[in-house]
Each structure stands twice: as structure tokens, then as C-alpha cells.
XYZ file of C-alpha atoms in Angstrom:
683
model
C -12.233 18.980 -6.504
C -9.825 16.252 -5.424
C -11.337 12.988 -4.272
C -10.097 10.592 -1.582
C -7.386 8.235 -2.794
C -6.817 4.614 -1.815
C -3.137 3.702 -2.117
C -1.787 0.264 -2.950
C -1.076 -0.598 0.697
C -4.563 0.347 1.894
C -3.803 3.894 3.049
C -6.774 6.224 2.634
C -5.534 9.678 1.598
C -8.132 12.363 2.331
C -7.702 15.678 0.468
C -8.511 19.048 2.071
C -12.153 19.706 2.942
C -13.178 16.136 2.132
C -14.317 13.157 4.192
C -14.298 9.379 3.931
C -16.933 7.363 5.762
C -16.473 3.877 7.186
C -19.360 1.724 5.986
C -20.481 -1.794 6.732
C -21.557 -3.530 9.917
C -17.924 -4.183 10.823
C -17.217 -0.452 11.164
C -20.464 0.822 12.692
C -20.813 2.023 16.269
C -23.477 -0.369 17.522
C -25.687 1.152 20.185
C -23.713 4.389 20.057
C -20.590 2.669 21.371
C -17.285 1.562 19.882
C -13.524 2.105 19.765
C -11.862 3.086 16.482
C -8.115 2.545 16.087
C -6.092 3.905 13.177
C -2.697 5.159 12.087
C -2.423 8.683 10.721
C 0.185 10.806 8.983
C -0.072 14.479 8.076
C 0.970 18.014 8.864
C -2.105 18.960 10.894
C -5.861 18.599 11.430
C -6.522 14.866 11.341
C -10.276 14.849 11.896
C -12.646 12.116 13.081
C -16.372 12.722 12.538
C -19.140 10.935 14.463
C -22.645 11.167 12.990
C -26.036 9.558 12.748
C -25.739 9.411 8.949
C -22.808 9.015 6.590
C -21.827 10.371 3.207
C -21.506 14.116 3.739
C -18.464 16.256 3.097
C -17.255 17.253 6.552
C -19.881 18.585 8.960
C -21.055 21.654 7.058
C -23.751 19.857 5.036
C -27.357 20.529 5.955
C -29.334 17.915 7.813
C -31.078 15.346 5.669
C -34.137 13.513 6.921
C -37.811 13.815 6.179
C -38.851 16.081 3.274
C -38.500 19.678 4.284
C -36.392 18.765 7.289
C -33.837 21.413 6.487
C -36.468 24.134 6.162
C -38.098 23.018 9.393
C -34.799 23.160 11.172
C -34.133 26.642 9.827
C -37.616 27.727 10.915
C -37.038 26.316 14.381
C -33.733 28.124 14.573
C -35.356 31.400 13.517
C -38.141 30.933 16.076
C -35.626 30.217 18.814
C -33.640 33.297 17.881
C -36.778 35.464 17.873
C -37.852 34.117 21.253
C -34.423 34.781 22.686
C -34.439 38.308 21.303
C -37.913 38.962 22.742
C -36.830 37.632 26.114
C -33.815 39.880 26.022
C -35.960 42.977 25.353
C -38.351 42.040 28.153
C -35.540 41.528 30.606
C -34.226 45.019 29.981
C -30.735 46.342 29.741
C -29.465 44.721 32.942
C -29.236 41.282 31.353
C -27.464 42.688 28.315
C -24.954 44.412 30.518
C -24.277 41.176 32.393
C -23.741 39.230 29.154
C -25.967 36.199 30.007
C -28.694 36.750 27.444
C -26.425 37.110 24.403
C -24.766 33.814 25.369
C -28.118 32.008 25.609
C -29.212 33.016 22.130
C -26.304 31.397 20.262
C -26.845 28.218 22.271
C -30.486 28.061 21.228
C -29.676 28.800 17.622
C -26.873 26.247 17.621
C -29.112 23.566 19.103
C -31.766 24.090 16.406
C -29.208 24.594 13.658
C -29.817 22.940 10.272
C -26.339 21.427 10.534
C -26.434 17.668 11.057
C -25.846 16.652 14.639
C -22.272 15.470 14.969
C -19.130 15.306 17.028
C -15.829 16.440 15.534
C -12.486 15.487 17.062
C -9.409 17.192 15.577
C -5.861 16.007 16.252
C -3.149 18.564 15.537
C -5.475 21.549 15.299
C -4.236 25.148 15.214
C -1.039 24.416 13.282
C -0.526 21.068 14.973
C -0.573 22.485 18.488
C -3.724 21.220 20.212
C -6.619 18.765 20.413
C -10.174 19.968 19.780
C -13.650 18.600 20.503
C -16.622 20.142 18.680
C -20.347 19.454 18.723
C -22.556 20.562 15.839
C -19.787 22.916 14.713
C -19.489 24.598 18.132
C -16.220 24.427 20.040
C -16.655 22.470 23.269
C -13.124 21.797 24.443
C -9.611 22.653 23.319
C -6.609 20.924 24.898
C -3.435 22.908 24.308
C -0.085 21.102 24.183
C -1.683 17.742 24.923
C 0.939 14.970 25.024
C 0.647 12.847 21.909
C -1.969 15.031 20.199
C 0.440 16.329 17.569
C 0.724 14.645 14.190
C 3.903 13.625 12.405
C 4.467 14.544 8.775
C 7.226 11.923 8.410
C 5.852 8.775 10.021
C 2.506 7.192 10.836
C 1.356 7.306 14.445
C -1.250 5.030 15.972
C -4.257 6.487 17.802
C -7.508 5.191 19.196
C -10.832 6.935 19.787
C -13.342 5.443 22.216
C -16.959 6.635 21.991
C -19.476 5.660 24.675
C -22.777 7.552 24.357
C -21.335 11.057 24.519
C -18.034 10.260 26.239
C -15.079 10.603 23.843
C -11.588 9.423 24.774
C -8.426 9.802 22.686
C -5.184 7.920 23.181
C -1.997 6.769 21.462
C -0.891 3.215 20.756
C -3.099 0.201 21.371
C -6.702 0.801 22.512
C -6.788 1.720 26.186
C -3.121 2.724 26.367
C -1.618 6.211 26.753
C -4.792 8.202 27.268
C -4.400 11.715 25.879
C -7.737 13.204 26.933
C -11.344 12.332 27.749
C -14.288 14.679 27.205
C -17.921 13.972 28.106
C -20.919 15.735 26.588
C -23.538 16.544 29.272
C -26.261 16.378 26.597
C -25.141 13.536 24.296
C -26.372 13.073 20.747
C -28.455 9.947 20.365
C -28.014 7.190 17.784
C -24.453 7.952 16.683
C -23.672 5.154 14.208
C -21.028 6.219 11.683
C -17.417 7.362 11.870
C -15.746 9.461 9.191
C -12.181 10.583 8.514
C -11.523 14.078 7.248
C -8.896 16.758 6.645
C -8.816 20.538 6.781
C -6.306 22.396 4.604
C -3.776 19.628 3.822
C -3.876 15.994 2.796
C -3.994 13.448 5.611
C -3.340 9.708 5.315
C -5.143 7.058 7.402
C -4.470 3.326 7.497
C -4.947 0.167 9.600
C -8.523 1.116 10.400
C -10.273 -1.152 12.874
C -13.399 -0.917 15.014
C -13.104 -2.576 18.432
C -15.730 -3.089 21.141
C -16.096 -0.201 23.540
C -13.430 -0.186 26.239
C -14.401 -1.578 29.661
C -13.952 0.187 31.955
C -14.018 3.388 29.905
C -10.852 5.509 30.006
C -10.956 8.361 32.472
C -8.982 11.477 33.258
C -8.929 13.946 36.148
C -11.619 16.650 36.229
C -10.886 18.755 33.155
C -10.305 22.466 33.289
C -12.722 22.987 30.433
C -15.835 24.947 29.688
C -18.576 24.338 27.169
C -18.169 27.151 24.646
C -21.868 27.295 23.747
C -22.904 27.628 27.424
C -20.218 29.983 28.746
C -20.994 33.670 29.174
C -17.958 35.670 28.179
C -17.640 39.034 29.987
C -16.232 41.937 28.018
C -12.454 41.927 27.844
C -12.117 38.158 28.342
C -10.433 35.951 25.692
C -12.522 34.713 22.787
C -14.077 31.237 23.046
C -11.739 30.044 20.280
C -8.959 30.341 22.861
C -10.719 27.942 25.238
C -8.177 25.419 26.567
C -8.030 22.546 28.981
C -5.290 20.835 30.901
C -4.275 17.342 29.819
C -4.135 14.256 32.040
C -0.405 14.396 32.630
C -0.841 13.839 36.370
C -2.983 10.736 35.786
C -0.379 9.286 33.444
C 2.367 9.964 35.983
C 0.319 8.310 38.733
C -0.312 5.274 36.554
C 3.401 4.948 35.757
C 4.261 5.246 39.440
C 1.777 2.513 40.342
C 3.152 0.225 37.651
C 6.723 0.861 38.802
C 5.875 0.045 42.424
C 3.974 -3.176 41.579
C 5.856 -6.449 42.097
C 5.970 -8.448 38.824
C 4.431 -11.908 38.904
C 6.370 -15.111 38.322
C 4.550 -15.573 35.001
C 5.597 -12.083 33.900
C 9.230 -12.785 34.830
C 9.197 -16.072 32.912
C 7.779 -14.387 29.816
C 10.377 -11.636 29.991
C 13.210 -14.159 30.360
C 12.013 -16.311 27.461
C 11.342 -13.299 25.254
C 14.842 -11.915 25.776
C 16.537 -15.245 25.010
C 14.801 -16.254 21.785
C 17.092 -18.031 19.313
C 16.626 -19.661 15.936
C 17.101 -23.149 17.381
C 14.646 -22.800 20.273
C 12.003 -20.291 19.213
C 9.738 -22.982 17.738
C 9.591 -24.781 21.107
C 8.776 -21.508 22.865
C 6.071 -20.743 20.313
C 4.459 -24.171 20.754
C 4.249 -23.720 24.531
C 2.946 -20.148 24.193
C 0.351 -21.352 21.692
C -0.930 -23.905 24.194
C -1.176 -21.259 26.949
C -2.779 -18.600 24.755
C -4.239 -16.082 25.652
C -2.524 -16.139 29.050
C 0.884 -15.498 27.460
C -0.316 -13.674 24.363
C 2.556 -11.181 24.568
C 5.190 -13.923 24.481
C 3.376 -15.656 21.637
C 3.311 -12.458 19.557
C 6.994 -11.866 20.279
C 7.881 -15.397 19.154
C 5.849 -15.071 15.935
C 7.622 -11.800 15.180
C 11.003 -13.457 15.758
C 10.193 -16.387 13.456
C 9.039 -13.976 10.742
C 12.198 -11.889 10.967
C 14.499 -14.954 10.881
C 12.330 -17.280 8.810
C 15.001 -18.979 6.688
C 17.376 -19.365 9.641
C 14.657 -20.879 11.853
C 13.671 -23.416 9.180
C 17.312 -24.436 8.721
C 18.218 -24.527 12.438
C 15.193 -26.442 13.752
C 13.330 -28.220 10.928
C 11.546 -30.654 13.247
C 10.368 -27.878 15.563
C 9.217 -25.858 12.570
C 7.172 -28.809 11.277
C 5.507 -29.135 14.701
C 4.094 -25.590 14.610
C 0.321 -25.336 14.467
C -1.482 -24.192 11.353
C -2.702 -21.048 13.107
C 0.819 -20.075 14.169
C 2.268 -20.602 10.712
C -0.524 -18.604 9.065
C 0.278 -15.690 11.373
C 3.984 -16.011 10.577
C 3.376 -15.973 6.817
C 1.075 -12.944 7.114
C 3.428 -11.049 9.426
C 4.757 -7.794 7.953
C 8.274 -8.543 9.209
C 8.661 -11.655 7.044
C 11.527 -10.967 4.634
C 12.182 -14.049 2.547
C 11.908 -14.951 -1.153
C 8.499 -16.393 -1.953
C 10.022 -19.560 -3.420
C 11.776 -20.190 -0.091
C 8.453 -19.657 1.697
C 6.813 -22.206 -0.614
C 9.582 -24.753 0.004
C 9.270 -24.267 3.779
C 5.510 -24.807 3.628
C 6.023 -27.996 1.626
C 8.535 -29.181 4.242
C 6.071 -28.352 7.041
C 3.306 -30.286 5.286
C 5.630 -33.261 4.733
C 5.285 -33.282 0.959
C 8.591 -33.566 -0.885
C 9.150 -32.713 -4.515
C 9.460 -36.369 -5.522
C 6.653 -38.110 -3.618
C 3.285 -36.615 -2.742
C 0.967 -38.969 -0.935
C -0.903 -39.212 2.324
C 1.710 -41.522 3.867
C 4.420 -38.858 3.714
C 2.215 -36.086 5.060
C 2.819 -34.426 8.420
C -0.350 -32.358 8.104
C -3.582 -32.971 6.164
C -4.420 -31.211 2.917
C -7.030 -29.098 4.700
C -4.281 -27.474 6.763
C -2.121 -26.943 3.693
C -5.017 -25.200 1.951
C -4.968 -22.588 4.732
C -1.292 -21.813 4.088
C -1.125 -21.738 0.290
C -3.134 -18.458 -0.059
C -0.566 -16.777 2.231
C 2.232 -17.358 -0.311
C 2.621 -14.440 -2.721
C 2.927 -16.307 -6.016
C 2.481 -13.152 -8.206
C 5.790 -11.835 -6.816
C 7.770 -14.900 -7.872
C 10.091 -14.750 -10.851
C 9.300 -16.669 -14.020
C 11.753 -19.455 -13.220
C 10.351 -19.830 -9.708
C 6.790 -20.101 -11.007
C 7.926 -22.795 -13.415
C 9.565 -24.700 -10.542
C 6.332 -24.544 -8.552
C 4.378 -25.743 -11.576
C 6.671 -28.778 -11.860
C 6.307 -29.607 -8.162
C 4.396 -32.833 -7.543
C 1.965 -30.985 -5.262
C 0.693 -28.977 -8.217
C -0.922 -32.130 -9.635
C -2.597 -32.940 -6.330
C -3.842 -29.532 -5.118
C -6.516 -27.716 -7.091
C -6.022 -24.631 -4.919
C -2.341 -24.456 -5.839
C -3.278 -24.648 -9.515
C -5.722 -21.745 -9.063
C -3.097 -19.620 -7.320
C -0.561 -20.324 -10.054
C -3.143 -19.462 -12.693
C -3.820 -16.141 -10.916
C -0.107 -15.292 -10.921
C 0.423 -16.286 -14.557
C -2.651 -14.361 -15.725
C -1.403 -11.223 -13.976
C 2.026 -11.746 -15.558
C 0.580 -12.107 -19.073
C -1.629 -9.053 -18.607
C 1.362 -7.100 -17.351
C 3.455 -8.040 -20.377
C 0.636 -7.165 -22.771
C -0.026 -3.759 -21.201
C 3.560 -2.603 -20.693
C 3.920 -3.237 -16.971
C 0.383 -2.389 -15.781
C -1.670 -5.312 -14.498
C -5.299 -4.377 -13.879
C -5.729 -7.579 -11.879
C -2.895 -6.496 -9.613
C -4.315 -2.975 -9.314
C -7.734 -4.299 -8.331
C -6.319 -6.839 -5.895
C -3.755 -4.486 -4.340
C -6.196 -2.719 -2.026
C -4.665 -3.184 1.391
C -7.399 -3.879 3.948
C -10.109 -1.562 2.584
C -11.991 -0.962 -0.639
C -13.549 2.221 -2.021
C -17.308 1.769 -2.489
C -17.917 5.226 -3.925
C -16.401 8.686 -3.683
C -16.826 8.961 0.093
C -17.341 5.439 1.435
C -14.858 2.680 2.195
C -15.520 -0.804 3.468
C -13.384 -3.462 5.101
C -12.345 -6.379 2.931
C -13.344 -9.906 3.790
C -10.694 -12.376 4.944
C -10.411 -13.928 1.480
C -10.206 -10.493 -0.156
C -7.432 -9.457 2.224
C -5.429 -12.560 1.365
C -5.900 -11.898 -2.356
C -4.783 -8.315 -1.799
C -1.608 -9.168 0.093
C -0.518 -11.670 -2.569
C 0.189 -8.742 -4.903
C 2.016 -6.621 -2.319
C 5.777 -6.805 -1.877
C 7.009 -7.811 1.535
C 8.827 -5.023 3.323
C 12.124 -5.852 4.975
C 12.522 -4.563 8.541
C 14.158 -1.170 8.677
C 12.991 0.190 5.333
C 11.516 3.682 5.121
C 8.031 3.987 3.676
C 7.649 6.919 1.268
C 3.925 7.240 0.633
C 2.490 9.085 -2.347
C -0.335 11.344 -1.177
C -0.756 14.005 -3.868
C 1.087 15.568 -6.787
C 3.987 17.698 -5.620
C 3.933 16.518 -2.008
C 7.016 16.243 0.199
C 6.960 12.496 0.762
C 9.131 11.198 -2.098
C 12.670 9.879 -2.113
C 14.237 13.065 -3.527
C 12.696 15.229 -0.821
C 13.561 12.609 1.802
C 17.233 12.648 0.832
C 17.197 16.434 0.532
C 16.137 16.730 4.178
C 18.430 13.992 5.469
C 15.433 11.848 6.343
C 13.515 14.776 7.829
C 16.288 15.748 10.233
C 17.334 19.060 8.660
C 16.094 21.822 6.340
C 15.773 20.867 2.703
C 18.655 21.401 0.301
C 18.833 20.216 -3.275
C 20.026 16.588 -2.934
C 22.171 16.882 -6.064
C 24.046 19.876 -4.644
C 24.349 18.062 -1.311
C 25.870 15.023 -3.033
C 23.135 12.636 -1.854
C 22.000 11.594 -5.322
C 22.879 12.225 -8.959
C 20.785 13.093 -12.002
C 22.099 12.698 -15.541
C 20.648 13.485 -18.943
C 21.280 12.092 -22.395
C 22.474 15.532 -23.525
C 25.222 17.677 -21.940
C 24.280 20.004 -19.104
C 23.547 23.562 -20.218
C 21.011 26.342 -19.638
C 18.197 24.253 -21.099
C 19.383 20.938 -19.610
C 19.764 21.314 -15.858
C 19.793 17.911 -14.080
C 19.610 19.359 -10.577
C 16.416 21.258 -11.470
C 14.627 17.923 -11.861
C 14.773 17.340 -8.087
C 14.646 20.995 -7.064
C 11.905 22.975 -5.385
C 11.326 25.461 -8.222
C 9.671 25.309 -11.616
C 12.006 24.984 -14.606
C 10.409 26.662 -17.601
C 12.754 25.055 -20.131
C 14.436 21.812 -19.148
C 14.849 18.893 -21.536
C 17.090 15.924 -22.267
C 18.109 15.989 -25.901
C 18.805 12.951 -28.097
C 22.124 11.166 -28.444
C 23.226 8.309 -30.694
C 23.270 4.919 -28.943
C 23.615 1.694 -30.951
C 22.828 3.603 -34.115
C 19.570 5.085 -32.774
C 18.519 8.375 -31.224
C 18.013 8.023 -27.491
C 16.703 10.577 -24.979
C 16.645 9.814 -21.255
C 16.960 11.029 -17.685
C 18.715 8.849 -15.065
C 18.336 9.131 -11.285
C 21.091 7.525 -9.170
C 20.279 7.096 -5.467
C 23.877 6.253 -4.612
C 25.497 3.065 -3.305
C 23.801 3.273 0.090
C 20.199 3.445 -1.124
C 17.759 1.287 -3.054
C 14.070 1.909 -3.684
C 11.114 -0.374 -4.347
C 9.106 2.053 -6.473
C 5.305 1.854 -6.354
C 4.455 5.365 -7.575
C 6.123 8.228 -9.418
C 5.286 11.812 -10.347
C 6.387 13.963 -13.276
C 5.851 17.635 -13.998
C 6.128 19.049 -17.479
C 8.040 22.252 -18.147
C 6.535 25.316 -19.830
C 6.879 23.952 -23.376
C 4.298 22.105 -25.469
C 6.555 19.114 -26.229
C 4.385 16.750 -24.210
C 5.534 13.212 -23.445
C 3.504 10.494 -25.119
C 5.598 7.298 -25.235
C 8.218 6.501 -22.624
C 9.230 3.796 -20.154
C 10.275 3.846 -16.500
C 13.158 1.447 -15.888
C 15.179 0.250 -12.902
C 18.704 -1.092 -12.568
C 21.269 -1.991 -9.948
C 24.373 -1.558 -12.106
C 23.387 1.258 -14.481
C 23.807 -1.000 -17.525
C 21.090 -3.680 -17.486
C 17.600 -2.218 -17.222
C 14.254 -3.767 -16.244
C 10.986 -2.177 -17.400
C 8.816 -1.075 -14.473
C 6.064 0.695 -16.404
C 5.707 1.375 -20.112
C 3.617 4.219 -21.572
C 2.527 4.109 -25.209
C 0.524 7.064 -26.587
C -0.197 8.243 -23.051
C -2.115 11.519 -23.259
C -2.155 12.288 -19.538
C 0.058 15.382 -19.826
C -1.867 18.007 -21.793
C -0.773 21.384 -20.388
C 2.517 23.179 -19.662
C 3.519 22.859 -16.017
C 1.089 20.005 -15.393
C 1.699 17.330 -12.752
C 0.918 13.683 -13.483
C 1.368 10.552 -11.362
C 1.207 6.832 -12.056
C 1.193 3.678 -9.953
C 3.875 1.050 -10.601
C 2.429 -2.455 -10.247
C 4.615 -4.813 -12.290
C 6.291 -7.784 -10.605
C 9.667 -6.281 -11.538
C 8.770 -3.298 -9.351
C 8.913 -5.559 -6.277
C 12.721 -5.505 -6.579
C 14.651 -2.593 -5.005
C 16.798 -0.625 -7.454
C 19.529 1.971 -7.160
C 19.207 3.500 -10.657
C 16.007 4.653 -12.353
C 15.665 5.828 -15.947
C 12.973 7.603 -17.956
C 13.575 6.587 -21.566
C 11.767 8.089 -24.545
C 10.506 5.255 -26.783
C 8.432 7.284 -29.221
C 8.593 10.786 -30.734
C 6.617 13.684 -29.323
C 3.734 15.178 -31.338
C 5.589 18.509 -31.756
C 7.375 18.358 -35.092
C 10.126 20.794 -34.052
C 11.419 18.858 -31.023
C 10.277 15.298 -31.513
C 13.053 13.782 -29.381
C 13.180 16.294 -26.537
C 12.259 14.790 -23.166
C 10.961 17.865 -21.353
C 10.617 17.671 -17.568
C 10.626 20.139 -14.705
C 10.174 17.719 -11.797
C 10.613 14.025 -11.024
C 9.736 12.325 -7.744
C 9.502 8.653 -6.786
C 7.774 6.829 -3.940
C 7.859 3.395 -2.364
C 10.107 1.673 0.178
C 13.638 2.967 0.674
C 16.394 0.658 1.875
C 19.458 2.277 3.414
C 22.667 0.350 4.026
C 25.316 1.511 6.497
C 28.280 3.244 4.943
C 30.605 0.488 6.179
C 28.765 -2.145 4.128
C 29.561 -0.317 0.896
C 33.295 -0.188 1.489
C 35.709 -1.862 -0.908
C 35.662 -5.651 -0.590
C 32.414 -5.812 1.408
C 29.224 -6.989 -0.223
C 26.215 -4.900 0.785
C 23.377 -6.646 2.580
C 20.492 -6.623 0.138
C 16.831 -7.364 0.800
C 15.518 -10.814 -0.006
C 13.982 -9.668 -3.274
C 17.413 -8.682 -4.598
C 18.836 -12.106 -3.856
C 15.970 -13.760 -5.687
C 16.406 -11.428 -8.637
C 20.117 -12.185 -8.809
C 19.365 -15.897 -9.000
C 17.100 -15.204 -11.964
C 19.708 -13.137 -13.790
C 18.543 -9.655 -12.805
C 21.533 -7.435 -11.913
C 22.301 -7.398 -8.216
C 23.543 -4.318 -6.307
C 27.010 -3.172 -7.282
C 29.821 -3.987 -4.867
C 31.991 -0.908 -4.501
């Protein structure tokens, strides 16, 4: 049975029929009240469970409590059923004909059921067509075609769930915004404390989990056209209770929009809108300082200014150095932790040193603009493990390194991860442990939120994502989230075609194409029973490899990849995954030596890519055999039926790849070029 997976960016991937429970005081519903926000991605059936206890697999597990609790519950259920049956016989055939008595019996049995008391909220139920509310496994409300209740299989969508002692509200976006539906239980379950995330028949990914205080006032919707399934008597010939539906709050949303449109904006709102629309690199620091002083009155303008500084970090530092140095420590911490920051880490370090007033030649209190205590808050936000070797050496030679013990510790952390990576062929266990996003797996079905220091340590090992990149998240072996499938569907805009046949990427092998060497089969949808790359002589040695070329318009930061063996027994044991931007100079991303993961014909296998070289986007990827296979007959055959890669895909406009125009590369590429790593080819 598959277990929940925690990806490198903190996404919790829940396999079918499994559940993950949010543990810790930070994620509990205190007093039966709370608002859970999250982002979700999947084909259907994203499920939120609300229970008095945690740890079960979905809601089907029997109740656990005092010894014999389950038996007592079953006995109570049997007694209730017997009493209902006796009452039905005493009432005679009239009640049976009317249908009321048969409806009362299931309600009694359901109320005394050995199933743990729980609420189940399902987004994208019934083939991603409706929203469902269940209580103790009984359908209570189904909202067909609810706006916003459908999941996306291509992108993450943000939802919130507000629970207030039996009242459950669902919405999209930030908590309190875009209410989708609100359902209230007339007989609420007491002492609901834990929230769980589950899936039905397909994998579902959850991320950015956060528990907020309960919303005040609670969200509301117009009187629902709903009926409690366990209390409704269904006359013969009427639809089954599984078809129970309710109308969504479209009219309420329209009324709210009309009220907002008719309201006259305040002078403060107009000023914020004017300043937000006119942000520039030379003035944004002044705007941010004023917004910081007026926070939280102008929190929206402050957030907009922080986002702008993060997106144009290098330009802001160069255009207004004095204004940048006047920013508060809190503002600069938020800028450095912003996901939109796209700048080489060495440039971030230099900017922080400029802000603190410490030059590379003189480091003393007289030259400081900010005290060391403020600098110690910023240094953990710099991602030293992602720096190149030459950049780390430059930081080590900086005069601040002799003065700051914290900087020495951060450098030691980066160098230790680098040495471990080199010794293990591209796999750093320190990086794997630290790269946990915002959550950590406690056991098979429990996750907890990381502390502030743990979150900082985690982000230091995660590559910054440039704005506009496409996230391709690995969820399970053979999924449809990788770069080959993405290009085959035109980014999810059309039916899939083999991307090689469509001319969107190229696959080459070390041996000529033939019946047993079919490059396009490697990215196809079928299973190739016999597909291998044979050896060729290169520099006087036998060499077997497969090469994947994403084309001049695409580059990928790879953080995961999947292989599938063909039907032969020539299993891979020693190989290396490499990346390149010119197809000639290759950087090792992950090296496998005597790897016995693949043991059966047709088997899938996946590996995380955690080396610092993997933080650079590449156009070309190569699987190179570095050791013979155990089969004596075909020791240099590289047998594969399937190859898929995941990570962050950068797409450049076609015009930028024209002759004489240098393509705009992410910041990591520019840093790599300065170190000697091949930069993207100019066509």
C-alpha cells in the first residue's frame, strides 16, 4: 500500500484511500473552531476530514476509545435496529406504506454506528462535478456545479475551510473570500479537534497548509435547497439520496459584487491604488518605508511593494542604494523570503552587506548602518548551499566572516552539504532532510508544522523560482505531471500527442534507431518491451546513453525523475543523470553506483535530485551508463521503456531565440556562466 509522500517543496501527496493528519497545537481546532487554508491539485476528490481523534485511514476505521468501545457501539446499533423493527411491526403496514419508518431505522443505526464520528468534505466529488458534505459516512448535502468546487489537475488552487461547532464553510482564495458554500449540522459533533487530508481513487497534492482563527463573522449563504439524507423519507419512485443536490450561493456572490461596485472608494484606497500602480525601482523603497510605518492600515500596499522589490531586487539596489539601506529589518527579511525573489545568492549576500554598512575591506562598528543583531536576522535568509564553489570562497574571504559566528556556521553547513554531495554522487542527506518545505512527516499518517528556524533551514536548500516558471510536481510513478507529458499536451491545452512526433522535444540514443532502439518510445504512452541504447566508441571507450533535448525555448530545473525498465532482465545498476546547456559540457546531477532499485521487468523507479548543480536550469539531459549491467550477454545495453522528469520549467518566447538575440535566462544560469558552467546556447 502506498504511503503519503512529502515532496521537496513541502507538498503532501496523499495516495488513494489514505489520509494525512495535521498534528501539533498549531494545527488543532481549539474549542471546535478554526479555519484551515491550503492549496490543492488533483483530478478529483480532495477530501478534508474533521474528527475527535487523528491517525485513522479515511473515515472507515472503527471507533477507538475505552476497551470494548467498538463492541458496545455495535451492540447499541443492533439494539437500535431491533427497537426500530419492533416499532415498525407494532405500527402496522400503514407506516411501511408511507415510508417513514424505514427512513427512521437507518438514522438510528447510523447514529449508533461503530464508525468514528466525523465530518467529511469532498471537493471535486463525482468525477470533479460537485461538492459533498458527509457526517459519519452519511451523505448530508451535495452541491452540484458549485462555482469553484472543481479541482485542477494542472495547477494548484487555494481553498479555505472554516469550521465553527458544526457549521462548515468552503471558499476559494484567502480565508473569508469567495464563499462557495456553507452547511450547518443541526446536531453538531462535539469536541472536533483534528483535521485530516485524504484522497479517493487518485493521488491528490496539498501544500501551504495553515490553521487560522475562526472567521468573525462566520461566512453565510442564502437558505440552502438541501435535505439531510439520513432524515429524509424517500417515497417510491423518487431519486436516490445519492442524487441529493443543493443550489450554490451564486446570488449572494452577485449581491456582494454589486454592493462593492456601488460603494464609493475612500481617499486612502485611492492613494494606495495610485501608489501601487506607479511603483518604480527608484521610488519603491520610499513607498515601502511609508507603508511599513502605517502597517496594518495599508497592508495591501506594503505587500505589493515587497513583491515589487523581490521581483526587481538587483535593479532596486542599484537604482536607490540609500533607500534600500533605510529599509527596516522586518521588511528586508520578508523580501529575502519572498518566493518572487530571482537573484543569484552571491548578489543577495552583497546587498545585505551593503544594507548593514559592512564593506569587504573594513568591518567595524563605526561603518555599520545596522547593528549585528539585525544582520543576524538576515543571514539565515541567504541560501548559501546554492552558491557555487567560487562564490562560497568569496564569502569565506569576506571580512565579515571573521566577525560573525553565525556566518561561519552557515558557511560550514553549505560546505558540509557540498562535501557529502561529492562523496555520495550528487545525493546530500543533509539537503534531503532540510528540504522539507513547511511541514515534516512525523510518522506514516501525521505531519507537523516546522518551527521558524526549521523553515529557514529548509528554504536554504531550495532553489528560488523565477516568476513565470511552470511547476511540474512529481506525485507518483507514471503520473501525468512531468515535462514530457506537459510538452505533449501543449501545457495542458490540447490532447496528448507524442512530443517527439510533434517536434516539441528530441530524444537520441547512443546507437542508431531501429526496432529495438526507438527514441520516441521513451516519452510515449505505451510500454516498450524491448528498447535499449547500445554502446558506441567515444574517446576509446564504450559509451551507452540516452539524451533528452527540450529545445531552445525550454529549460528545466530538475528535482525528480522517473524511469521504467523494459521487459528484459538487463537491469540498470550504475549510471549518472547529467545536465547541459550546449549538449557538449555535462554536469552531474545524480550518480548511481550499484543501485539495485530496479529488480523486475517493467518496473517503475523514481529518485529525487538534490545536488547544488540541480539548482541550475538545463536544456539537455543525459542518462549515461557508467558501469556494466549484471547480465553477461548485454552488459552495455541501457534498457528503458519510459523516462520522465519533474521540476520547474522555464519557457522563453520564440522571438528571444531568434538569430542574434540572447535568450533571457534565469538568475541561476547567469551565476553558473560566471563560474564556467555552460550557459544557454544562442541560436
